[in-house]
CSV table of C-alpha atoms in Angstrom, one decimal:
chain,number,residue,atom,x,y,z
A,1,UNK,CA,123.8,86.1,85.4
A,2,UNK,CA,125.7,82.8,85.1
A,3,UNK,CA,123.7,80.4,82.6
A,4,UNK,CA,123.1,77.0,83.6
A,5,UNK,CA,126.4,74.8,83.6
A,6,UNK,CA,126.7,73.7,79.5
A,7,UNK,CA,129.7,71.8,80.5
A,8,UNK,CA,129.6,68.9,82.9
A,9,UNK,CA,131.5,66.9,80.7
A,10,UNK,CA,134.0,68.9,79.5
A,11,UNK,CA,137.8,68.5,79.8
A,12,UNK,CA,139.2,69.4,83.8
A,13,UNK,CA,142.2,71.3,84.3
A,14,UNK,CA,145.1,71.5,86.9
A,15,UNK,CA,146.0,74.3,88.3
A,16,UNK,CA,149.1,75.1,90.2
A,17,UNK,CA,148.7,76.4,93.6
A,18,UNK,CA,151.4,78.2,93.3
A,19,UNK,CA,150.2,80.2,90.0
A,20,UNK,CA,146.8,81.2,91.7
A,21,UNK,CA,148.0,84.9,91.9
A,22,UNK,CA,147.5,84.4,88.2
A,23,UNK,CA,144.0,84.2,88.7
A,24,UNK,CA,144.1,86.7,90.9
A,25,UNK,CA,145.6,88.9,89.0
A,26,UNK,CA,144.1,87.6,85.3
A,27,UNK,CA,140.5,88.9,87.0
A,28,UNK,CA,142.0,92.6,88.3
A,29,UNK,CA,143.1,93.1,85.0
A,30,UNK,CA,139.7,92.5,83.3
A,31,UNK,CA,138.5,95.5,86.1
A,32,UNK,CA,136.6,92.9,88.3
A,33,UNK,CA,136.4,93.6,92.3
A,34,UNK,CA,137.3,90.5,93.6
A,35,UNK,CA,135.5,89.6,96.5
A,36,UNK,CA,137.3,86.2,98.2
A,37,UNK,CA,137.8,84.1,102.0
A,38,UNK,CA,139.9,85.9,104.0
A,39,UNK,CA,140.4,86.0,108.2
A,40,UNK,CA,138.4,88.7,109.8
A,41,UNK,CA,136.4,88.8,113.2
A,42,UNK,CA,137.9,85.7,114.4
A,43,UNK,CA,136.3,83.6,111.3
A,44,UNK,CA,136.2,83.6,107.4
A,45,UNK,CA,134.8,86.6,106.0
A,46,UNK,CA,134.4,87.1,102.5
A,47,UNK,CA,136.1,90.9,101.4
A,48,UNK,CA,137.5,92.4,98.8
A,49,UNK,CA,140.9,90.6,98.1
A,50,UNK,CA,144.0,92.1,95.6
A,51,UNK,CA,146.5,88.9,97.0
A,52,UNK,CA,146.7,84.8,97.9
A,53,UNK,CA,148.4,85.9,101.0
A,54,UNK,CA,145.1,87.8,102.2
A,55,UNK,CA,143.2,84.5,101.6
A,56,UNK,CA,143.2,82.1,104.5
A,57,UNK,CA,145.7,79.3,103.4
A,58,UNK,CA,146.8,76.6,106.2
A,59,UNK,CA,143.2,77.8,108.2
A,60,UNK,CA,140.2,75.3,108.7
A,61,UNK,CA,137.3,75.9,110.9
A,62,UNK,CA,135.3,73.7,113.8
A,63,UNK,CA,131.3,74.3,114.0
A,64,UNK,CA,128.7,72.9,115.9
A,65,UNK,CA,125.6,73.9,117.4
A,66,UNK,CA,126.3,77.2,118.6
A,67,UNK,CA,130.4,77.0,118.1
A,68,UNK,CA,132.6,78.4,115.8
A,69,UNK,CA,136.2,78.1,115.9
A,70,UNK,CA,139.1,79.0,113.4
A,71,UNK,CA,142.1,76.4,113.7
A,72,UNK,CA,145.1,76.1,112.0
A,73,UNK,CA,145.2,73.2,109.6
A,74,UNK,CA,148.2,70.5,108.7
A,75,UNK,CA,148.1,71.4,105.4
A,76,UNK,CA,148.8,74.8,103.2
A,77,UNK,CA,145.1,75.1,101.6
A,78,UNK,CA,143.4,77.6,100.3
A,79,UNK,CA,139.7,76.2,101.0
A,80,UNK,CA,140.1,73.8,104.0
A,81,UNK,CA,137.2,76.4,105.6
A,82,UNK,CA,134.0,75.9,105.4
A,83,UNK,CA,131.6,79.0,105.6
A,84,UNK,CA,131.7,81.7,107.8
A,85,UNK,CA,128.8,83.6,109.5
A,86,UNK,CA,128.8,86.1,106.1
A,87,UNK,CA,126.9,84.7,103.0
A,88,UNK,CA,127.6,86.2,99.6
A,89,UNK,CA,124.4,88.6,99.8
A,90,UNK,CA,126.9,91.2,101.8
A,91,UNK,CA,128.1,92.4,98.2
A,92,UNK,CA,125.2,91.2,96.2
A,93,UNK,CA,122.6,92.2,98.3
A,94,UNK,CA,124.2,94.8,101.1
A,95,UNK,CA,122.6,95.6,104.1
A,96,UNK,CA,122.5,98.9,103.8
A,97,UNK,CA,121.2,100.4,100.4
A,98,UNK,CA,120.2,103.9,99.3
A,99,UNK,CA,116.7,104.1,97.1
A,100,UNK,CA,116.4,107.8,96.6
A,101,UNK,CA,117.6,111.0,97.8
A,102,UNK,CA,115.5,114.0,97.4
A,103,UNK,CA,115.7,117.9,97.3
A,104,UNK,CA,113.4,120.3,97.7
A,105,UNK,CA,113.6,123.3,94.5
A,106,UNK,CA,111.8,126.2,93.9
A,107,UNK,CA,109.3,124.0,91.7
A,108,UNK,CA,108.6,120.9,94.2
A,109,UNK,CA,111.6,118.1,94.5
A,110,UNK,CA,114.2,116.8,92.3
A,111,UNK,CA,114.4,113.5,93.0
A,112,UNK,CA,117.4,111.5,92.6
A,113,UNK,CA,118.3,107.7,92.3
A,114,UNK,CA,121.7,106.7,93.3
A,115,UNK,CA,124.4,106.3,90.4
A,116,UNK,CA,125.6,103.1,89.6
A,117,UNK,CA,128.5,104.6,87.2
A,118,UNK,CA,131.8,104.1,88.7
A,119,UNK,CA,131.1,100.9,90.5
A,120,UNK,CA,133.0,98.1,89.4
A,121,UNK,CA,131.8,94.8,88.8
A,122,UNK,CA,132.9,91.8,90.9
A,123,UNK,CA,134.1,88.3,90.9
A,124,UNK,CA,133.5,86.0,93.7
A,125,UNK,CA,135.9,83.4,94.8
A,126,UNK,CA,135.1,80.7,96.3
A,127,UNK,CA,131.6,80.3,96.2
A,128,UNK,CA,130.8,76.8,97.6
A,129,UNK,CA,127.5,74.5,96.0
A,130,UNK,CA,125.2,75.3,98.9
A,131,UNK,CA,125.6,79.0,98.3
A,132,UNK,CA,125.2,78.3,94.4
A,133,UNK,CA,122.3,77.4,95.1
A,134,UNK,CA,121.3,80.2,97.8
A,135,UNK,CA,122.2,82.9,94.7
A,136,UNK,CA,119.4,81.4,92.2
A,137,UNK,CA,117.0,81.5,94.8
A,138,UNK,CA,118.1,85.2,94.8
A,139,UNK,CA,118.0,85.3,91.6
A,140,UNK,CA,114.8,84.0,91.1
A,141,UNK,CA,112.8,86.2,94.4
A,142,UNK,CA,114.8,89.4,92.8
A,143,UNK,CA,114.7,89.4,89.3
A,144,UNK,CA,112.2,86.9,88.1
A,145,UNK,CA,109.4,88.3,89.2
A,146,UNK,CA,106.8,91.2,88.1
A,147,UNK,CA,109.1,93.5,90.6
A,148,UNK,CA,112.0,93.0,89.8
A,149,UNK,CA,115.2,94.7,92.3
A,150,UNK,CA,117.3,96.9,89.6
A,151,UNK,CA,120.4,97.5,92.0
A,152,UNK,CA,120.5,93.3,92.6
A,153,UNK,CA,119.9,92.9,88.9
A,154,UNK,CA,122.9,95.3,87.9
A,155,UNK,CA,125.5,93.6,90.1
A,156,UNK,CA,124.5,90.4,89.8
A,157,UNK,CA,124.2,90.0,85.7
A,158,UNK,CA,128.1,91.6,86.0
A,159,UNK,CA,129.3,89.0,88.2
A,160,UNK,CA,131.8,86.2,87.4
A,161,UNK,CA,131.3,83.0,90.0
A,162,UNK,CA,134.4,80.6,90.8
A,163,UNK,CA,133.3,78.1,93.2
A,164,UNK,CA,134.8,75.7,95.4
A,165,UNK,CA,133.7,72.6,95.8
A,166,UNK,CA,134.2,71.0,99.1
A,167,UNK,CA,136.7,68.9,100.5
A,168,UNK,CA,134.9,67.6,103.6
A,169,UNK,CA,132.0,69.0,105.5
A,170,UNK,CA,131.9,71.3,108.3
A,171,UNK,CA,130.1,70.1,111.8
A,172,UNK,CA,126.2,71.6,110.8
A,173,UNK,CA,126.6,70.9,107.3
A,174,UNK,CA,123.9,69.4,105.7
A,175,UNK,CA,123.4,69.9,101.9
A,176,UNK,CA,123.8,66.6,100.3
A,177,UNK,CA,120.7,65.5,101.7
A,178,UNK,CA,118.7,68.6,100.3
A,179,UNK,CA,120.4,68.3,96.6
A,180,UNK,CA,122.6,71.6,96.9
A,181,UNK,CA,126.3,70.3,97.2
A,182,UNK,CA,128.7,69.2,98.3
A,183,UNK,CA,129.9,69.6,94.5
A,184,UNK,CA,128.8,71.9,92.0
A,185,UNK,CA,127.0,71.1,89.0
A,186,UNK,CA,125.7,74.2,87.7
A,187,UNK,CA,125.5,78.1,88.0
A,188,UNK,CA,129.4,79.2,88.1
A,189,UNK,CA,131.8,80.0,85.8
A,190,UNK,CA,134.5,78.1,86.7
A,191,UNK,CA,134.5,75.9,89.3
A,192,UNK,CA,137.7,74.3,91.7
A,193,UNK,CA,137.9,71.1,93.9
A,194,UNK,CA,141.2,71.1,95.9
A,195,UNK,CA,142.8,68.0,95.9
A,196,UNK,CA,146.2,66.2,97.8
A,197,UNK,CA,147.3,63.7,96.3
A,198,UNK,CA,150.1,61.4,96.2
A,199,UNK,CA,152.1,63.6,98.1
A,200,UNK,CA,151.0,67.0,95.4
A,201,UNK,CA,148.8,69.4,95.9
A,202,UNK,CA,147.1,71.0,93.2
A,203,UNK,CA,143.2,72.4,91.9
A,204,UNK,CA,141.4,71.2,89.5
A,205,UNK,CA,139.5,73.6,87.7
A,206,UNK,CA,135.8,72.7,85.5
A,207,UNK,CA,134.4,74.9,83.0
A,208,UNK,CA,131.2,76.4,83.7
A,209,UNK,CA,130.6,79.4,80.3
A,210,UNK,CA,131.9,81.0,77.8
A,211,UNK,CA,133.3,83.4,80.3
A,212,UNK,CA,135.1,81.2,82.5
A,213,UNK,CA,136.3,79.2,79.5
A,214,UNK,CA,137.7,82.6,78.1
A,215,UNK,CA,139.3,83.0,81.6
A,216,UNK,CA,140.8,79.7,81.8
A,217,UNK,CA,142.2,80.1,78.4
A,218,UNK,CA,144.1,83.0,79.2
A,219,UNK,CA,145.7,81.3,82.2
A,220,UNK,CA,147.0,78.2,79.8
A,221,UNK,CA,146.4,75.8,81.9
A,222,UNK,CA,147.3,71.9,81.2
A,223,UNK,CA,144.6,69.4,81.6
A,224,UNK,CA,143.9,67.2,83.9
A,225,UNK,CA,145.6,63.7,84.5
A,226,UNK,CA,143.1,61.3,85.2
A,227,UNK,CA,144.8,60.6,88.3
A,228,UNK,CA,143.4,64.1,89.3
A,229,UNK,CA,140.1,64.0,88.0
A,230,UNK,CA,139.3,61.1,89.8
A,231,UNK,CA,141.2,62.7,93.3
A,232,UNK,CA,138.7,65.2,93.0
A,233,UNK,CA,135.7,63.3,92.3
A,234,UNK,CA,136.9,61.3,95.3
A,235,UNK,CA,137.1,64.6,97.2
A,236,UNK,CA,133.8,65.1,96.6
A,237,UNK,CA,132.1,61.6,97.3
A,238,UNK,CA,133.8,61.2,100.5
A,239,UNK,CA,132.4,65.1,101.7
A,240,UNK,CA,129.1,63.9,101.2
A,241,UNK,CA,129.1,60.6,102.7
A,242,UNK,CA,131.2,62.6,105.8
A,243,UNK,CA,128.1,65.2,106.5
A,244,UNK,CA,126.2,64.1,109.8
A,245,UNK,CA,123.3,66.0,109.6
A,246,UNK,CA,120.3,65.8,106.8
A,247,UNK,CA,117.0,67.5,106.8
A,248,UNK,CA,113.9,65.1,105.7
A,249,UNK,CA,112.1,66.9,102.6
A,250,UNK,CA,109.8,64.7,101.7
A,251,UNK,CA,106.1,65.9,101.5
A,252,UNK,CA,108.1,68.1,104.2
A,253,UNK,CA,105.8,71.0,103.6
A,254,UNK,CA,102.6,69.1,104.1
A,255,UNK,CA,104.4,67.2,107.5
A,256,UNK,CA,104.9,70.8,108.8
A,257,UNK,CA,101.1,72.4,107.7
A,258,UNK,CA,99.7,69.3,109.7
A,259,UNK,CA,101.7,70.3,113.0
A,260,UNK,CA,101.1,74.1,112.9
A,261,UNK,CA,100.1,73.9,116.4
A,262,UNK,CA,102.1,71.2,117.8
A,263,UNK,CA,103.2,72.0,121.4
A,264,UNK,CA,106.8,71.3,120.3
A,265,UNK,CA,106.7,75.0,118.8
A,266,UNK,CA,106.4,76.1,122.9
A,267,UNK,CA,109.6,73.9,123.6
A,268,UNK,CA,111.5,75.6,120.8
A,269,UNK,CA,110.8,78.8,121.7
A,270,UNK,CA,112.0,78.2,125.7
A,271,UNK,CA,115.0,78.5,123.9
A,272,UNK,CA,114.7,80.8,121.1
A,273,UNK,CA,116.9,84.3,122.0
A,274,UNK,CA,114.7,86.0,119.0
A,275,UNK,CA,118.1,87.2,118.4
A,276,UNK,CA,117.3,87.2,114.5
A,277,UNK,CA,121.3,85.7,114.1
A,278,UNK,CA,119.6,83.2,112.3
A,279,UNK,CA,117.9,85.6,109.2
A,280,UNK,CA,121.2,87.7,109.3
A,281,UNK,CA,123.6,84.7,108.5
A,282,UNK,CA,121.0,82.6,105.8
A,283,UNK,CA,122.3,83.2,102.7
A,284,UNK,CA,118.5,83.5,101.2
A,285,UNK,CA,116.6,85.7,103.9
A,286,UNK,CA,115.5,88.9,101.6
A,287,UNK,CA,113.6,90.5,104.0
A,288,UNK,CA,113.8,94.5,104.4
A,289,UNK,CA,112.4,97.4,105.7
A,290,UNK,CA,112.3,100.8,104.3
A,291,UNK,CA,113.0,104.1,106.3
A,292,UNK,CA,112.1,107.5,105.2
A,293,UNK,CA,114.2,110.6,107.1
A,294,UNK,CA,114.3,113.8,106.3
A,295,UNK,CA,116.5,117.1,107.9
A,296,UNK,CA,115.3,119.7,110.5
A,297,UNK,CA,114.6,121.9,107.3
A,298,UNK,CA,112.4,119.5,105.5
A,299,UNK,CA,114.1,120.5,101.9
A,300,UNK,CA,116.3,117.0,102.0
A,301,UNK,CA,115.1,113.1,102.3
A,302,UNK,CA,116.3,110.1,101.5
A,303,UNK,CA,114.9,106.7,101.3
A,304,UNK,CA,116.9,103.7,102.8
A,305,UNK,CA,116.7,100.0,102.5
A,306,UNK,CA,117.8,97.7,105.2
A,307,UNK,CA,118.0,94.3,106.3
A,308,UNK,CA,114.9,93.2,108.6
A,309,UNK,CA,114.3,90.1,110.6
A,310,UNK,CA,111.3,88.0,111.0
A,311,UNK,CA,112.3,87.6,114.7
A,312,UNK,CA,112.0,91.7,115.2
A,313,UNK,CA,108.4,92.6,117.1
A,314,UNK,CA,108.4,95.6,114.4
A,315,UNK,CA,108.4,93.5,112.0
A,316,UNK,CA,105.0,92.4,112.0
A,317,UNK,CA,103.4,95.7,113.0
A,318,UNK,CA,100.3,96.8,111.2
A,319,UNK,CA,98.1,99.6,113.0
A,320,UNK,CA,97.6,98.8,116.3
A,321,UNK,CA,100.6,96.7,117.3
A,322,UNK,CA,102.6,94.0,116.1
A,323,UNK,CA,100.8,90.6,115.4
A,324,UNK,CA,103.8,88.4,116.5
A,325,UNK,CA,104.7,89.6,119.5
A,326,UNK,CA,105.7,86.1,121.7
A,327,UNK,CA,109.3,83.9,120.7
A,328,UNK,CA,107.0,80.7,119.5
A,329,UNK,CA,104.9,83.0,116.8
A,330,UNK,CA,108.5,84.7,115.4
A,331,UNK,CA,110.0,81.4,115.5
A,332,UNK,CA,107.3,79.6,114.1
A,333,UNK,CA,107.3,82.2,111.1
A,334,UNK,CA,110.6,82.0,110.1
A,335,UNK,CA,111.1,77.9,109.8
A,336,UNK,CA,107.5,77.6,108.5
A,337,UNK,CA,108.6,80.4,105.7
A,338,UNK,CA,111.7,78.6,104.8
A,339,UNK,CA,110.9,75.6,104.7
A,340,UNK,CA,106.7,75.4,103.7
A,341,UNK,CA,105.5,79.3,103.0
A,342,UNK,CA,108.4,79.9,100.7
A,343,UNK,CA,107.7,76.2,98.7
A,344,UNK,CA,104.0,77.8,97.8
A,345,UNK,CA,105.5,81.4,97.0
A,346,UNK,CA,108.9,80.1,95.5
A,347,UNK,CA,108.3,76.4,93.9
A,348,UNK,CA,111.4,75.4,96.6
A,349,UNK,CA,113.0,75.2,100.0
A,350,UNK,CA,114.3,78.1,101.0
A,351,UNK,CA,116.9,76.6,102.9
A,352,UNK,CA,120.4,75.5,100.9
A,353,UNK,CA,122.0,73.1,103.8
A,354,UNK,CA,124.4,75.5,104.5
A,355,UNK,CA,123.9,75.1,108.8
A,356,UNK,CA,125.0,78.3,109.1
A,357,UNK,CA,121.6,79.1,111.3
A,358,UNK,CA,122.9,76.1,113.5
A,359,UNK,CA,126.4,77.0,113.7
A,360,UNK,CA,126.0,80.8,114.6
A,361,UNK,CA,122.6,80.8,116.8
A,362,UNK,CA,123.7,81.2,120.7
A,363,UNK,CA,122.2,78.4,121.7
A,364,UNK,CA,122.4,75.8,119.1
A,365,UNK,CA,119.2,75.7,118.0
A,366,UNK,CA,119.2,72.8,115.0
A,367,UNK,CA,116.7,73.4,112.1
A,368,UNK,CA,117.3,69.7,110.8
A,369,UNK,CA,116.2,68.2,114.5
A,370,UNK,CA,113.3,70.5,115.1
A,371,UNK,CA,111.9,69.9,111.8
A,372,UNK,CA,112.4,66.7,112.7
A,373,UNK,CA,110.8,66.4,115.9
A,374,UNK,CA,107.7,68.4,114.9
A,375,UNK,CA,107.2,66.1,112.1
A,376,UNK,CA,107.7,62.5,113.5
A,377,UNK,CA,106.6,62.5,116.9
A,378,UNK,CA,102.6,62.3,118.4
A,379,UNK,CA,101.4,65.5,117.5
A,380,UNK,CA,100.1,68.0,120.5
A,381,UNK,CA,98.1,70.5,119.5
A,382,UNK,CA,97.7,73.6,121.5
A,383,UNK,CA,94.6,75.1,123.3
């Protein structure tokens, strides 16, 4: 895994837009799977990319509560997007994951993990601060522990990280006011802000290890004017003055422990679809369940994980029925998890600012105004 940034002082390079295949290309060659922003499904979608023309230059994006909209942008960029509804768990963390598989022999099973040989590791491009942050939560939760998740662990200790630090914020953005962006300190290998200025266009690209040093060597890049460093420290100054949402974290935990049965819950949940778009789109959900299946001659089984949702009735079930089985209790778990169970279990938030949750749920439902309201106003308990 990356190591913590040992260079936020060192020398900033430029690189040419125009030379990014190089990049590209520099990363293939060293057998990485590059995984980068490209336009699928009407958004940005992060996939497997070989080429700058897959990536989605001259696009920027419009979110709100409940809105998402691709628009074409006055400018040939490559990261004038925001995020998308995918998080970088889709190839860290897939959806869909394979435990076991096993056989039935003449002296009981043969049981059989699947083989990691073959798969290549993978670079991701274009990993922006808030979801630097979402990946050592990850991190932490996955490997840090007693249990630690050995198909996580494999990919992730392979990876290379470029980020991207951002230009301006999209419409539920809300990181600089829980510490996770809008630039990147730590936790990538190298990291870009893209800057216009005077007319040029041009990335300027930090050092974040010995691996993305090694990389950058080999792309010989010139440094940085000072005229570009402090472009892109601009760039990232006026982002996070720009962001119009913030989420209140002080003593926020307690705040939220006190209201545990405010009424407001009930208002939220008049709303609340228990569509679970929320869990599927957070970069740090984790949550799984596992299913067992087995063929009509009982001599093959496998073992399956998947994605699960807090805001599934099953998902609660224990003998006897589910124990969450009305919108307030499902919606009640999942904000109380991020944002006060997962502080006790964790040590942090276990929300990154990203406002995807706002952004993609069908209704708008805003995480920084209902933690908000629950906390500030007259508290109504309910009977």
């Amino acid at each position: 895994m990356t190591a913590q940034n040992k260079y936020p002082l060192a020398a900033r390079f430029s690189l040419d837009p125009d030379r990014f295949q190089q990049l590209l290309d520099s990363l293939i060659a060293q057998k990485y799977a590059v995984f980068g922003p490209t336009v699928g499904q009407n958004a940005v979608t992060y996939s497997q990319i070989t080429s700058i023309q897959q990536m989605p230059i001259g696009w920027s994006d419009e979110q709100n509560g409940g809105h998402y909209r691709l628009s074409k942008s006055s400018r040939p960029a490559l990261f004038d997007y925001v995020v998308g509804q995918h998080s970088w768990k889709h190839v860290l963390y897939p959806a869909f994951g394979k435990l076991w598989s096993a056989t039935k022999n003449e002296r009981g099973f043969e049981v059989k993990a699947p083989s990691e040989n073959g798969k290549p590791k993978v670079a991701l491009l274009g990993v922006r601060p808030c979801e630097l942050k979402a990946l050592a939560i990850h991190d932490q939760i996955l490997t840090g522990g007693e249990f630690e998740d050995p198909f996580y662990r494999k990919i992730r200790s392979e990876a290379l990280i470029i980020a991207v630090n951002c230009a301006r914020p999209g419409g539920t953005c809300f990181c600089a006011s829980v510490g996770t962006g809008p630039k990147a300190y730590a936790g990538f290998d190298l990291a870009l802000t893209e800057v216009f200025h005077d007319g040029t266009h041009g990335l300027i690209v930090e050092i974040g290890s010995k691996r993305g040093e090694k990389l950058a060597a080999g792309l010989d890049l010139p440094p940085a004017t000072e005229a570009e460093t402090a472009a892109a420290q601009q760039t990232s100054d006026q982002a996070a003055k720009a962001m119009g949402r913030r989420l209140d974290t002080n003593q926020l935990k307690e705040r939220l422990y006190a209201n545990f049965d405010n009424t407001n819950w009930d208002k939220i949940a008049e709303r609340c679809l228990t569509c679970g778009n929320c869990t599927m789109v957070c970069p740090t959900c984790f949550c799984v369940n596992i299913q067992d299946t087995t063929d009509l001659t009982g001599t093959q089984a496998e073992r399956e994980r998947r994605w699960d949702s807090c805001y599934s009735v099953n998902f609660s079930y224990i003998h006897g029925g589910s124990i969450r089985t009305s919108p307030y209790a499902r919606y009640r778990q999942w904000l109380m998890h991020k944002l006060a169970y997962w502080q006790d279990q964790f040590g942090v938030i276990g929300c990154v600012g990203c406002g995807r949750c706002i952004t993609w749920c069908p209704v708008g439902i805003d995480i920084t105004e209902e933690a908000a309201v629950l906390t500030t106003e007259d508290r109504h308990t309910r009977h």
